Short mmCIF file of C-alpha atoms and ligand atoms in Angstrom, two decimals:
data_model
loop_
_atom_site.label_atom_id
_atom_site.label_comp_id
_atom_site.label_asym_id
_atom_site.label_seq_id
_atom_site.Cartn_x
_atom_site.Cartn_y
_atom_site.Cartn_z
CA UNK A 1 0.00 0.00 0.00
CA UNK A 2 2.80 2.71 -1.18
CA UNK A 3 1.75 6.00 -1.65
CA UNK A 4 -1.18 8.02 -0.22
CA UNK A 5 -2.61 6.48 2.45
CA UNK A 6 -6.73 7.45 2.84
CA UNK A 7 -8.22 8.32 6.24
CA UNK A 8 -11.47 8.42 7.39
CA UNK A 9 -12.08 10.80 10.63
CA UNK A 10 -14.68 9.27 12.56
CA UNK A 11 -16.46 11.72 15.11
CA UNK A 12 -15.79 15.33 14.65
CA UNK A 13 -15.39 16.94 18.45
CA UNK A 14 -12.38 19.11 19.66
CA UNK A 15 -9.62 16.74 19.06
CA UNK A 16 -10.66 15.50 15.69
CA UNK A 17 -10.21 19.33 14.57
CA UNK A 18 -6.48 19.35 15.69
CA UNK A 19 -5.94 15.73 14.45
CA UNK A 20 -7.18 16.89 10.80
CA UNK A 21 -5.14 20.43 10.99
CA UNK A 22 -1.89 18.09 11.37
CA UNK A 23 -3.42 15.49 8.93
CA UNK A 24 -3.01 18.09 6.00
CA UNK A 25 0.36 18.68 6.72
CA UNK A 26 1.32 14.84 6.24
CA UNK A 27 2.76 14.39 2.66
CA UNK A 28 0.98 10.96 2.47
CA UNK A 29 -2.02 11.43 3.95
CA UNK A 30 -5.45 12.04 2.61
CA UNK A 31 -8.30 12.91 3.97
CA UNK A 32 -10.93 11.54 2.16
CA UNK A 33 -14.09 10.91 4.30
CA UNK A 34 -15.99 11.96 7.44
CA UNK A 35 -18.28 10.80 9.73
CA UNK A 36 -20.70 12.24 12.10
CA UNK A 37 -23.51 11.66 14.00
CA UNK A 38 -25.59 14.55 12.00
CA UNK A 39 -24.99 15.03 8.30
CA UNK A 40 -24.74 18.86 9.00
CA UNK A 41 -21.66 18.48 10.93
CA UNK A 42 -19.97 16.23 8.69
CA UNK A 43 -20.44 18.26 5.91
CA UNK A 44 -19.05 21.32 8.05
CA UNK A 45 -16.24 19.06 9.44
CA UNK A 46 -15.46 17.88 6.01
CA UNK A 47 -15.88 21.35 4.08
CA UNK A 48 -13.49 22.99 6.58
CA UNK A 49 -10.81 19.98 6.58
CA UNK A 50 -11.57 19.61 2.17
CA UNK A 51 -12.70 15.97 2.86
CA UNK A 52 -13.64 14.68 -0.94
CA UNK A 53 -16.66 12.82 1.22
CA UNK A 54 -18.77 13.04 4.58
CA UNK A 55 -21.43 11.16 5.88
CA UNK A 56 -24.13 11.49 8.75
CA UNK A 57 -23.84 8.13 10.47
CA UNK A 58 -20.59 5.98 11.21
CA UNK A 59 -21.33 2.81 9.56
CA UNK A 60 -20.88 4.09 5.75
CA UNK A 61 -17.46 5.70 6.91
CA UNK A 62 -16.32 1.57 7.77
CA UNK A 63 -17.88 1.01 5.00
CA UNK A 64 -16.70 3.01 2.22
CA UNK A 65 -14.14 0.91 0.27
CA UNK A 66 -11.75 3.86 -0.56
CA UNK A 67 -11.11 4.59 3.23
CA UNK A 68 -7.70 2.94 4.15
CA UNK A 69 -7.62 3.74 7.93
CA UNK A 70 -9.92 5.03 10.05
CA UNK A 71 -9.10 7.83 13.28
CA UNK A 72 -11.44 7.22 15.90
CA UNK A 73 -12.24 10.37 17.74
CA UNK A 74 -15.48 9.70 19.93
CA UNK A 75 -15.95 9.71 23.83
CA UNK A 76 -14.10 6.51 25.46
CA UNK A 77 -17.59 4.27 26.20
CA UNK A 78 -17.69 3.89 22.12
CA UNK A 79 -13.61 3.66 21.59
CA UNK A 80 -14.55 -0.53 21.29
CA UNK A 81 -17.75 -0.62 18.77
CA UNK A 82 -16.55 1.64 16.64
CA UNK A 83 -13.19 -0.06 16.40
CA UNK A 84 -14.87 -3.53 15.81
CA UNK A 85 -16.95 -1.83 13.33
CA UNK A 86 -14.43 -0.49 11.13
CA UNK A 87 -11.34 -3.43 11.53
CA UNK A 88 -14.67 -5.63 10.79
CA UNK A 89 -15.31 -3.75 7.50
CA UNK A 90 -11.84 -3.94 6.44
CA UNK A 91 -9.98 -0.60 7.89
CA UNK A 92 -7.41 -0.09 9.74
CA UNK A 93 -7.75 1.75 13.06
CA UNK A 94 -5.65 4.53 14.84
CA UNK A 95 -8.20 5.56 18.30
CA UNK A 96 -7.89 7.53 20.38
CA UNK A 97 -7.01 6.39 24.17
CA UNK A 98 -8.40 5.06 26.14
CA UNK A 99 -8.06 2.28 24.11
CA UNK A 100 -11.31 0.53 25.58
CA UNK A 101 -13.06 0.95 28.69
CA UNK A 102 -11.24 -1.95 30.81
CA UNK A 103 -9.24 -4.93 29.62
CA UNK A 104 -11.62 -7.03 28.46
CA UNK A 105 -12.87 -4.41 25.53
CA UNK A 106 -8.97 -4.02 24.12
CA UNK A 107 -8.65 -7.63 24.68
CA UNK A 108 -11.73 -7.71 22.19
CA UNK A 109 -10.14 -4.79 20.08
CA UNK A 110 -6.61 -6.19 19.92
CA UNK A 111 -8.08 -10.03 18.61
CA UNK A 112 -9.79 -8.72 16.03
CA UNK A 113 -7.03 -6.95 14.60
CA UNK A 114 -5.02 -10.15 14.50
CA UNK A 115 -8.01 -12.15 13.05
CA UNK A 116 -8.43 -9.45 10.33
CA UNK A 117 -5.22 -8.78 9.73
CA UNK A 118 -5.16 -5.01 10.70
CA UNK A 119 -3.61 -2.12 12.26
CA UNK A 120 -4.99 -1.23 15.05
CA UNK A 121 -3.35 1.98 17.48
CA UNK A 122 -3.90 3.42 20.51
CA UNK A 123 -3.63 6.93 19.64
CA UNK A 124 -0.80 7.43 22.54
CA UNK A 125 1.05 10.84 20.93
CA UNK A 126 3.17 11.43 23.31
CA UNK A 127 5.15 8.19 22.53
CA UNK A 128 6.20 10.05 18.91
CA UNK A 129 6.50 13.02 20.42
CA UNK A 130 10.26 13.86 19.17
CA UNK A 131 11.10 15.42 22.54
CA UNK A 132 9.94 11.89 24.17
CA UNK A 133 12.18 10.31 21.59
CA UNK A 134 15.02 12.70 22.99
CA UNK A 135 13.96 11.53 26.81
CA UNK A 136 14.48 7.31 25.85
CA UNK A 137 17.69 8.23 24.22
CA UNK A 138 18.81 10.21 26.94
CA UNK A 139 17.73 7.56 29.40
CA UNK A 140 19.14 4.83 27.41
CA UNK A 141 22.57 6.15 27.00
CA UNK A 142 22.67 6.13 30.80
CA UNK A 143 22.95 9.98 31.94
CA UNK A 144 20.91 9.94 34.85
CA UNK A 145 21.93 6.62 35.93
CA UNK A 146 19.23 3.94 36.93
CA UNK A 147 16.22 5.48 37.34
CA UNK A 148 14.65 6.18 41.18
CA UNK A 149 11.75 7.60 41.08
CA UNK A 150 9.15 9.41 38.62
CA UNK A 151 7.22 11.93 39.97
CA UNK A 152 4.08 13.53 37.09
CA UNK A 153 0.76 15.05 37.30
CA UNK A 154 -1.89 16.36 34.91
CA UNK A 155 -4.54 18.90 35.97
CA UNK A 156 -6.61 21.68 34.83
CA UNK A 157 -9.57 23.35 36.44
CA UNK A 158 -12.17 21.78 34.41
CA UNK A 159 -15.73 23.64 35.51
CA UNK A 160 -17.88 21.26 36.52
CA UNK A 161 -20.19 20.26 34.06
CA UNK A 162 -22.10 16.36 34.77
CA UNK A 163 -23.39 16.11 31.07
CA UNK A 164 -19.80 17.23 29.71
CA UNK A 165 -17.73 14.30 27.76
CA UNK A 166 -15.37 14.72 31.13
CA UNK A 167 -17.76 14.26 34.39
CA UNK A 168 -20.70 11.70 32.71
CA UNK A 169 -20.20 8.55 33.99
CA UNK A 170 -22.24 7.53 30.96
CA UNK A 171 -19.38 9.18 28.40
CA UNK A 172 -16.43 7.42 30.65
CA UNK A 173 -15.74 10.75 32.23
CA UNK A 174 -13.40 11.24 35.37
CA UNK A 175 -10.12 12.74 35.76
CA UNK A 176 -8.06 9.07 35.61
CA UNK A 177 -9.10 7.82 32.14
CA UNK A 178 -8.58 10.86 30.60
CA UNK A 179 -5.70 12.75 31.82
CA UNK A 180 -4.49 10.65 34.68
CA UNK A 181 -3.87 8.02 31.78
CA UNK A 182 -0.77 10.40 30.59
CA UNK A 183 1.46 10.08 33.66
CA UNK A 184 0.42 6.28 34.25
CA UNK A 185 1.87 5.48 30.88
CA UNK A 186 4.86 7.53 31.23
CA UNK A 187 5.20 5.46 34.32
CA UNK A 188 4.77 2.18 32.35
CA UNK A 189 7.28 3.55 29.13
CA UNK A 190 10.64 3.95 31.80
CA UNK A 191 9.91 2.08 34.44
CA UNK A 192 7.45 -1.06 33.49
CA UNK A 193 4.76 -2.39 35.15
CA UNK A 194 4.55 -1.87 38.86
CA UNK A 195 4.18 -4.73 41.42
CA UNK A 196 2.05 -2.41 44.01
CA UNK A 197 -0.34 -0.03 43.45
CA UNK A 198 -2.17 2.27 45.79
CA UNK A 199 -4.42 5.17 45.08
CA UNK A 200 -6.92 7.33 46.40
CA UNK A 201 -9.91 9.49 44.55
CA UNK A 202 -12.19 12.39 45.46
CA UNK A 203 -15.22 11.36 43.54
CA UNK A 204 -18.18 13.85 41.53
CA UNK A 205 -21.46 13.66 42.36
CA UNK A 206 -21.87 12.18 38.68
CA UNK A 207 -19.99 9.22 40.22
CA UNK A 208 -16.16 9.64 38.84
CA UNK A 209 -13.13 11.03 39.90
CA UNK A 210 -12.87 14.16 40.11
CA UNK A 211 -8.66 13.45 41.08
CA UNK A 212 -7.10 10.82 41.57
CA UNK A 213 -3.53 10.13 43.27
CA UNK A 214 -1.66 7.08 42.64
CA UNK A 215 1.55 5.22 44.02
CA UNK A 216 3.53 2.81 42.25
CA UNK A 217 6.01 0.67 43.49
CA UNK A 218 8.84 -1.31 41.85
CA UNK A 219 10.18 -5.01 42.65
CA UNK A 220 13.55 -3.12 42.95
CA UNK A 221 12.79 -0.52 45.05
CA UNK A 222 11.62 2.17 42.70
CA UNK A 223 8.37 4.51 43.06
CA UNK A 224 6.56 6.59 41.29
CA UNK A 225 3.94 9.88 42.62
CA UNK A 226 1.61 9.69 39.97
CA UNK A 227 -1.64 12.95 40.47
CA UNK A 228 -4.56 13.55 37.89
CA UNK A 229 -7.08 16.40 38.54
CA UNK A 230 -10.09 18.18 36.79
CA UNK A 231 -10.17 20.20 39.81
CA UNK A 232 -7.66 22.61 39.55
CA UNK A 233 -4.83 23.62 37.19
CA UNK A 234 -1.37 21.85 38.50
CA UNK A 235 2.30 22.04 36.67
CA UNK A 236 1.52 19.15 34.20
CA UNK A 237 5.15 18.29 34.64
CA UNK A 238 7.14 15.44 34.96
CA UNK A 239 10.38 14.64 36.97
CA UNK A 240 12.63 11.68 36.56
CA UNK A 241 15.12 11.52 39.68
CA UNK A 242 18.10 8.82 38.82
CA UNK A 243 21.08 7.77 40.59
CA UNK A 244 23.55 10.29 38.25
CA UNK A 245 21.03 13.31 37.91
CA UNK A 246 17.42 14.24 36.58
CA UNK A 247 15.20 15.20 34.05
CA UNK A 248 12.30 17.51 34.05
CA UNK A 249 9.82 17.14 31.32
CA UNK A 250 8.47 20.38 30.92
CA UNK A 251 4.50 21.79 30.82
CA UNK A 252 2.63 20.16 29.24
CA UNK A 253 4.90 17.09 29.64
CA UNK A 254 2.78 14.44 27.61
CA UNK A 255 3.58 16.85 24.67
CA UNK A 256 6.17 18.75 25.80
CA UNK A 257 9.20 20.52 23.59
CA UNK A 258 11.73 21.53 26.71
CA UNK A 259 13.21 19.15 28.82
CA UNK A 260 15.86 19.76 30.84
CA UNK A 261 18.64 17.26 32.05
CA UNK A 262 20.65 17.61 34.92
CA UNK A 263 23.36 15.35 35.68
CA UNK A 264 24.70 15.55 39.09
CA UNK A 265 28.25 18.44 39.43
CA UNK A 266 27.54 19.69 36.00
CA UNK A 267 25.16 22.55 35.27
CA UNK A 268 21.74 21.61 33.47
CA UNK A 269 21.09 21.29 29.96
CA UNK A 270 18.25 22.38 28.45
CA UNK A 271 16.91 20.87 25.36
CA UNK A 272 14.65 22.53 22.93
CA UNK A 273 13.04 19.54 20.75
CA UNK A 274 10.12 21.39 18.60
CA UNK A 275 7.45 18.88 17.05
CA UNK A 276 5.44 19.12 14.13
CA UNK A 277 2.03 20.92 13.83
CA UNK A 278 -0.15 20.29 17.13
CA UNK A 279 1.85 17.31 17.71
CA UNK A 280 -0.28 14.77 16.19
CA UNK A 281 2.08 15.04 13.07
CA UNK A 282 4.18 12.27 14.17
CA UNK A 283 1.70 9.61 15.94
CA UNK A 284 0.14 9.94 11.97
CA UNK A 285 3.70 9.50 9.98
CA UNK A 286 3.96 5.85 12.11
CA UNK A 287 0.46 4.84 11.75
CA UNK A 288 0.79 5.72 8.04
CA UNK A 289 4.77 3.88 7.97
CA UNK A 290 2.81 0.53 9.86
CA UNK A 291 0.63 0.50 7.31
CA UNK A 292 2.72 0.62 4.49
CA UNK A 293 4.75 -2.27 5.74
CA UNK A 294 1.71 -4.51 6.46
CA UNK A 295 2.31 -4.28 9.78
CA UNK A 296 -1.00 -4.68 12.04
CA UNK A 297 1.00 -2.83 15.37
CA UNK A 298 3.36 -0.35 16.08
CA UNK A 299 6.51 -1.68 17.76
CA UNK A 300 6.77 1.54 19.29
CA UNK A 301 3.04 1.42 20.69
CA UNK A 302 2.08 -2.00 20.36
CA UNK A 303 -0.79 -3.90 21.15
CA UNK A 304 0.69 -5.12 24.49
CA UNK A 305 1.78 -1.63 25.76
CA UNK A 306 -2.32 -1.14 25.50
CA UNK A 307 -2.93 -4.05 27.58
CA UNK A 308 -0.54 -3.21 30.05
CA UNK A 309 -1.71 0.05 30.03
CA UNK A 310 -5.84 -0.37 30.52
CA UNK A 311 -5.05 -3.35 32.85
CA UNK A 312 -2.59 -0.66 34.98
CA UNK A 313 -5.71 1.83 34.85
CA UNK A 314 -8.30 -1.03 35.88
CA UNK A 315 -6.04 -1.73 39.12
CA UNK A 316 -6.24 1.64 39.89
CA UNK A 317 -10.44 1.68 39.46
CA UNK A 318 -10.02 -1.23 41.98
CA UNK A 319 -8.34 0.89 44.20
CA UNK A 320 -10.49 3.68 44.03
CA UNK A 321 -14.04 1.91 43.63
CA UNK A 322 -14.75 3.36 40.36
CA UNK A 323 -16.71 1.35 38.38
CA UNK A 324 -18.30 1.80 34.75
CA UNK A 325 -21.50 0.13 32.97
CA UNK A 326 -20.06 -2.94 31.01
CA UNK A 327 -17.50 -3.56 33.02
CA UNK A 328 -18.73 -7.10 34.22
CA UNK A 329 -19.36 -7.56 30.63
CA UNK A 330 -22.43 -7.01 29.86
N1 NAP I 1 -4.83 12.76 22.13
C1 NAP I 1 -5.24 13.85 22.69
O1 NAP I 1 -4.51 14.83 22.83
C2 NAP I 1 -6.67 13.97 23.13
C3 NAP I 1 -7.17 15.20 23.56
C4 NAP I 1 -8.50 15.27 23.87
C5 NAP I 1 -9.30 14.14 23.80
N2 NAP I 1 -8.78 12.96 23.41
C6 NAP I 1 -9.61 11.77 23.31
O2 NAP I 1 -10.44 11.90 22.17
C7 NAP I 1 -11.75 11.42 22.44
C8 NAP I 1 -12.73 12.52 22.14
O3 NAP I 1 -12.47 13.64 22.95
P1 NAP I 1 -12.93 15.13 22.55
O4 NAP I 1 -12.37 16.00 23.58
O5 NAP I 1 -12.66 15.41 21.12
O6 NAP I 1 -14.51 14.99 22.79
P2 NAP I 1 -15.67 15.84 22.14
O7 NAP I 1 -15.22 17.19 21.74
O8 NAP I 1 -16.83 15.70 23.05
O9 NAP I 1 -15.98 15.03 20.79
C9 NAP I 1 -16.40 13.72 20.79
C10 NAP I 1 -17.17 13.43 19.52
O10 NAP I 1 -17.64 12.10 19.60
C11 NAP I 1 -18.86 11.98 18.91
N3 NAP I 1 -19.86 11.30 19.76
C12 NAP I 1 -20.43 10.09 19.49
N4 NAP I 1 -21.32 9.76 20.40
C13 NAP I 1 -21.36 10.77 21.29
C14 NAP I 1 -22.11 11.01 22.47
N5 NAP I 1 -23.05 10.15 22.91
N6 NAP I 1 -21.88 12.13 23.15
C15 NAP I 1 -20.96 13.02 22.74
N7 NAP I 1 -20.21 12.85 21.60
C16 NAP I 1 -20.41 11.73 20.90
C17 NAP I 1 -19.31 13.39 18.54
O11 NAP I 1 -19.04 13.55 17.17
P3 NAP I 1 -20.22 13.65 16.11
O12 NAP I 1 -21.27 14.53 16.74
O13 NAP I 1 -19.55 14.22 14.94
O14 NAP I 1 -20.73 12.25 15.86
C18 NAP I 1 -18.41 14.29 19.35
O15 NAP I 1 -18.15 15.50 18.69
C19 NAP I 1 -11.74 10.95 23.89
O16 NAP I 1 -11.59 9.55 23.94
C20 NAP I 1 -10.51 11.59 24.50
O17 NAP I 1 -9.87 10.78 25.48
C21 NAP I 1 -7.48 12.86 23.07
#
């Protein structure tokens, strides 16, 4: 599949606008359809982003048989249909995260992309973020020694809202699955999975968490102060402590373009490490490089790194007693 590679947007909320701004800036990438829930949008949506196509319900974006991959861009609750939908009708899949609601929906999402033979992606941009690519070479050439400790938070005053996408328990809201997710997975990229977890939550009347603070701990000793809030606006930093020196990941860390590395008796360094467009530049350029080499997962966010990730995120629920519809299975 050289060449231009055809995308379908699927949902057209806040984020789907920034993924289609960098979309146009992606040499080969086209958009060529969109979907919405109302036929109005879509043809707003597609009129603004020059989509050749747009349709008013989901199903004839999987189905239309020029779309090559699909971006998923709807609240989490419908992250697993819609991906089922579309890898069913024969497209590839980048979605946005969470993957699924709990393990048992990526577990669904992730075998049906290796029984159809196609990509599927958790749309994790920070991982291709090129300053993140800086922080694993960094880390990997051994500057700040063995990592100790991580210490990250994400959190913005949000204005309560219990219909909004980000307090309806029906939607998936709460501040862990959507923001909280960030630091947890920074946690999992250096560090791995942990072997304890603790966590506490101050919960919204609509029944999620408003914050949520978790603690990981490491077979060798290692911890990480992990802090998610809708409640009030915090650094959205991170800090990695090691036993030569540090790094700080700079605001807003999940996307950041400054870190700064310190390695202990020298003075810091700070490294400027732009990215492309709103960032979602480079998350596209590997979806659209997978796809081209018939690959059905990223090696850089595979399939597992999911599982590990929504299972970490599930412990934490357990923690904090937050439970969603479906997630006994029904
Ligand atoms: N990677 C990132 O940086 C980033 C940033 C923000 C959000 N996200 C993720 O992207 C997803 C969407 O977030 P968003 O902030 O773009 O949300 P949003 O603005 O509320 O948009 C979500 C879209 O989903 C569609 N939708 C389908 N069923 C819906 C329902 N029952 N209620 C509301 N919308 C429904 C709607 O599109 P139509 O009306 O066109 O059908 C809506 O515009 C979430 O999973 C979130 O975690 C990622």
């Amino acid at each position: 599949m050289a060449g231009i590679i055809k995308w379908g947007i699927l949902g057209t909320g806040k984020i789907a606008h920034k993924f289609a701004a960098d979309l146009r800036l992606v040499q080969q990438a086209e958009l060529r359809a969109v979907a919405s829930r109302s036929i109005e949008k879509a043809a707003r949506f597609g009129a603004e982003f020059h989509a050749a196509k747009y349709y008013g319900t989901y199903l004839e974006l999987a189905n239309d048989p020029e779309i090559d991959v699909v971006y998923i861009a709807t609240p989490h609750v419908f992250h697993c249909e819609n991906t089922l939908m579309c890898l069913k009708a024969g497209k590839s899949v980048l979605c946005e995260k969470p993957l699924g609601m709990n393990a048992r929906e990526v577990g669904a999402m992730i075998r049906e992309s290796k029984s159809s033979n196609l990509f599927l992606m958790e749309a994790l941009w920070t991982r291709f973020i090129p300053a993140t690519e800086k922080l694993i070479e960094v880390i990997e050439k051994g500057v700040v020694g063995e990592i100790t400790r991580l210490q990250s938070d994400f959190g913005y005053a949000a204005g309560y809202d219990p219909e909004s996408r980000l307090f309806n328990k029906k939607l998936g809201g709460g501040a862990l699955l959507d923001i909280g997710l960030y630091p947890v997975y920074l946690s999992l990229l250096l560090m791995g999975m942990p072997a304890s977890i603790r966590a506490s939550a101050i919960l919204t009347k609509s029944g999620v968490d408003a914050s949520c603070v978790i603690h990981f701990g490491y077979e060798n000793g290692t911890q990480a102060d992990l802090e998610a809030t809708l409640q009030e606006n915090m650094p959205i930093e991170a800090l990695i402590k090691g036993t030569k020196g540090s790094i700080k990941m700079h605001k807003r860390f999940h996307h950041t373009e400054k870190l700064t590395v310190t390695e202990f008796g020298k003075s810091a360094e700070i490294l400027k490490i732009p990215y492309r467009g709103n960032g979602y530049f480079h998350e596209i350029e590997e979806v659209i490089s997978c796809i081209q080499n018939h690959e059905i997962q990223s090696l850089k966010m595979p399939h597992s790194t999911s599982m590990d990730l929504i299972s970490t995120l599930d412990k934490i629920r357990k923690e904090i007693d937050l439970t969603y519809e479906g997630d006994d299975g029904e």
